[in-house]
C-alpha positions as MATLAB code, in Angstrom:
seq = 'MTALIRREVRVVEGMAIVDIGAAFGDTACYFARHFPGTTIRAFEPFPESHEQALANTRRFANVELVNKAIHDRMGRMSFHVSSNYLSSSLLRFGKESLDPPAGFEHRKIIEVEVITLDEAVRDLRDILLIKLDTQGTEATILRHGKEALQRTRYVLVEMNNHRQYESTGQYYEVDQILRENGFSLTDLIVTYRNKGHVTEYDAIYSNLAFQADRGKSVA';
ca = [
      -1.921   12.676   -5.445;
      -5.357   13.313   -6.944;
      -4.212   16.625   -8.427;
      -1.242   14.910  -10.080;
      -3.429   12.215  -11.615;
      -6.023   14.709  -12.848;
      -3.308   16.804  -14.430;
      -1.568   13.926  -16.202;
      -4.133   11.225  -16.999;
      -7.450   10.887  -18.768;
      -9.166    8.761  -16.123;
     -11.802    6.558  -17.727;
     -14.450    4.258  -16.320;
     -13.129    0.795  -15.582;
      -9.647    1.790  -14.446;
      -8.674    0.252  -11.104;
      -7.151    1.551   -7.887;
      -5.559   -1.005   -5.557;
      -5.367   -0.105   -1.852;
      -3.004   -2.466    0.008;
      -3.246   -1.976    3.755;
      -6.717   -0.454    3.751;
      -6.990   -0.211    7.573;
     -10.416    1.314    8.345;
     -11.184    2.169    4.717;
     -10.519    5.924    4.903;
      -8.200    5.964    1.895;
     -10.560    3.784   -0.140;
     -13.365    6.256    0.601;
     -11.141    9.147   -0.455;
     -10.353    7.527   -3.797;
     -14.002    6.540   -4.292;
     -15.088   10.157   -3.899;
     -12.425   11.575   -6.208;
     -12.530    8.856   -8.892;
     -16.117    7.513   -8.901;
     -15.716    5.768  -12.250;
     -12.889    3.531  -11.099;
     -12.957    0.131   -9.423;
     -11.262    0.244   -6.032;
      -9.998   -3.058   -4.637;
      -8.845   -2.699   -1.041;
      -6.985   -5.330    0.995;
      -7.047   -5.463    4.800;
      -6.102   -8.687    6.625;
      -6.929   -7.806   10.251;
     -10.559   -8.874   10.848;
     -11.560   -6.008   13.166;
     -10.157   -3.379   10.789;
     -11.722   -5.154    7.812;
     -15.154   -5.074    9.450;
     -14.810   -1.353   10.172;
     -13.670   -0.743    6.597;
     -16.723   -2.582    5.286;
     -18.967   -0.295    7.333;
     -17.129    2.858    6.271;
     -17.101    2.042    2.540;
     -20.627    0.612    2.288;
     -21.994    3.752    0.626;
     -19.538    3.427   -2.281;
     -20.599    0.870   -4.860;
     -17.187    0.937   -6.550;
     -15.226   -0.254   -3.468;
     -14.446   -3.960   -3.007;
     -12.955   -5.012    0.354;
     -10.804   -8.169    0.508;
      -9.895   -9.721    3.875;
      -6.384  -10.784    2.835;
      -2.787   -9.608    3.123;
      -0.550   -9.195    0.091;
       2.859  -10.858    0.432;
       5.213  -13.290   -1.328;
       3.082  -16.447   -1.364;
      -0.390  -17.968   -1.376;
      -1.626  -19.467    1.893;
      -1.698  -18.360    5.519;
       0.783  -16.482    7.702;
       1.124  -15.159   11.239;
       0.001  -11.556   11.692;
       1.352   -9.543   14.626;
      -1.308   -7.282   16.123;
      -0.266   -4.081   17.891;
      -2.257   -2.109   20.429;
      -3.362    0.549   17.930;
      -4.057   -1.906   15.043;
      -2.507    0.444   12.451;
       1.011   -0.684   13.392;
       0.134   -4.379   12.994;
       2.230   -6.321   10.485;
       3.114   -9.682    9.005;
       6.592   -8.953   10.372;
       7.633   -9.485   13.978;
       8.450   -6.344   15.912;
      12.184   -5.671   15.769;
      14.864   -4.358   18.091;
      13.725   -0.757   17.730;
      10.400   -1.820   19.262;
      11.837   -3.222   22.507;
      10.846    0.073   24.165;
       7.949    0.976   21.886;
       6.049    4.252   21.804;
       2.460    4.292   22.983;
       0.171    2.370   20.651;
       2.939    0.129   19.334;
       2.835   -2.555   22.004;
       2.479   -6.144   20.796;
      -0.916   -7.634   21.698;
      -1.393  -10.988   19.950;
      -0.674  -13.137   16.910;
      -3.396  -14.331   14.556;
      -3.419  -16.250   11.277;
      -4.429  -14.416    8.103;
      -4.798  -15.396    4.467;
      -2.102  -14.096    2.089;
      -1.819  -13.770   -1.675;
       0.740  -12.266   -4.068;
       0.100   -8.951   -5.761;
       0.215  -10.522   -9.211;
      -2.473  -13.042   -8.265;
      -4.575  -10.515   -6.359;
      -4.996   -8.217   -9.377;
      -4.607  -10.614  -12.290;
      -8.075   -9.674  -13.611;
      -7.416   -5.900  -13.487;
      -6.123   -4.796  -16.877;
      -5.617   -1.031  -16.390;
      -4.419   -0.033  -12.923;
      -4.406    3.693  -12.301;
      -2.752    3.505   -8.887;
      -1.388    1.044   -6.345;
      -1.173    2.384   -2.795;
       0.927    0.424   -0.264;
       1.051    0.956    3.495;
       1.832   -2.438    5.044;
       4.237   -1.787    7.902;
       7.504   -2.954    6.435;
       6.492   -5.477    3.765;
       6.259   -3.059    0.830;
       9.461   -4.247   -0.884;
       8.426   -7.887   -0.618;
       5.030   -7.121   -2.123;
       6.539   -5.297   -5.083;
       9.072   -8.062   -5.779;
       6.122  -10.432   -6.299;
       4.022   -7.984   -8.295;
       6.124   -7.270  -11.360;
       3.389   -8.291  -13.799;
       0.951   -5.977  -12.036;
       3.443   -3.103  -12.131;
       3.576   -3.296  -15.928;
      -0.141   -2.361  -15.999;
       0.126    0.341  -13.313;
       0.493    4.066  -13.915;
       1.306    5.283  -10.381;
       2.514    3.799   -7.105;
       1.989    5.555   -3.765;
       4.128    3.776   -1.162;
       5.162    4.250    2.444;
       8.969    4.255    2.663;
      10.783    3.108    5.805;
      14.024    4.459    7.248;
      13.783    2.427   10.470;
      13.691   -1.169   11.656;
      10.645   -1.249   13.892;
       9.967   -4.699   12.439;
      12.303   -7.558   11.691;
      13.362   -7.471    8.020;
      11.664   -4.138    7.405;
      11.962   -3.254    3.723;
      14.038   -0.070    3.500;
      13.338    2.946    1.313;
      16.278    2.226   -0.982;
      15.045   -1.334   -1.620;
      11.616   -0.092   -2.671;
      13.187    2.613   -4.837;
      15.418    0.091   -6.606;
      12.554   -2.305   -7.327;
      10.369    0.426   -8.774;
      13.168    1.887  -10.898;
      14.023   -1.582  -12.225;
      10.394   -1.879  -13.298;
      10.268    1.389  -15.216;
       9.100    3.849  -12.561;
      10.577    7.223  -11.629;
      10.199    9.206   -8.415;
       7.649   12.014   -8.802;
       7.107   13.404   -5.297;
       7.547   12.622   -1.616;
       5.987   13.714    1.682;
       7.694   13.197    5.059;
       5.202   11.644    7.472;
       7.282   10.827   10.593;
      10.412   12.214   12.192;
      12.271   11.055   15.303;
      14.380   13.777   16.931;
      14.743   15.538   13.608;
      15.561   12.389   11.631;
      13.191   11.139    8.921;
      11.832    7.696    9.809;
       8.999    7.336    7.278;
       7.803    9.151    4.187;
       5.289    8.622    1.406;
       6.632    8.513   -2.143;
       4.800    8.780   -5.463;
       6.289    6.969   -8.467;
       5.184    7.261  -12.095;
       5.464    4.552  -14.734;
       7.526    5.958  -17.599;
       5.802    3.612  -20.067;
       2.624    5.720  -19.772;
       4.244    9.090  -20.448;
       2.343    9.451  -23.728;
      -0.932    9.690  -21.782;
       0.177   12.614  -19.661;
      -1.278   16.046  -20.134;
      -4.712   14.762  -21.096;
      -7.715   15.932  -19.117;
      -9.902   13.777  -16.873;
     -12.978   12.335  -18.544;
];
């Protein structure tokens, strides 16, 4: 991802990176190291993970942690916590989770604050990258972030080919939304397989409206 951006974009100070589903802050730290001139706004709704992310990103002045989830409304919603935290989601666990693998067991439900993507980044004028890893809600987030997408050069998104959660957004839904908003598929990386079948992969999409900027070197 970083190599692609460095090859295609002149990254300048003040550009923003939006990390949705920041977990323990590892990805935010990675972006902070590679793009020190950017502003990184990272969203993590689960309090324990948010606290760990705050500790892990403290050394980076350009990282801002927000203890909220991104979804389709403003307010509060139930958040379903799994045993390994990283599989926690705003969505209830679905039929494929009736006999869950280790670390996927349901533990508790808490209330978290939610906000739409458009509202969450309304003040960010030049978004270099939006990264989404939200356990099945990616399509919903993008449907309510169309204004933000117009100002975004790249999207890095986890794509689902399973229904571990109720109403899990499928890979083809995410693809359609991004294509309807002027993005094209650039690359993909398979992250999980189940008995040889792809269940999840990461996809990188590029905004065609910014093609004129490509090929310029990093500042």
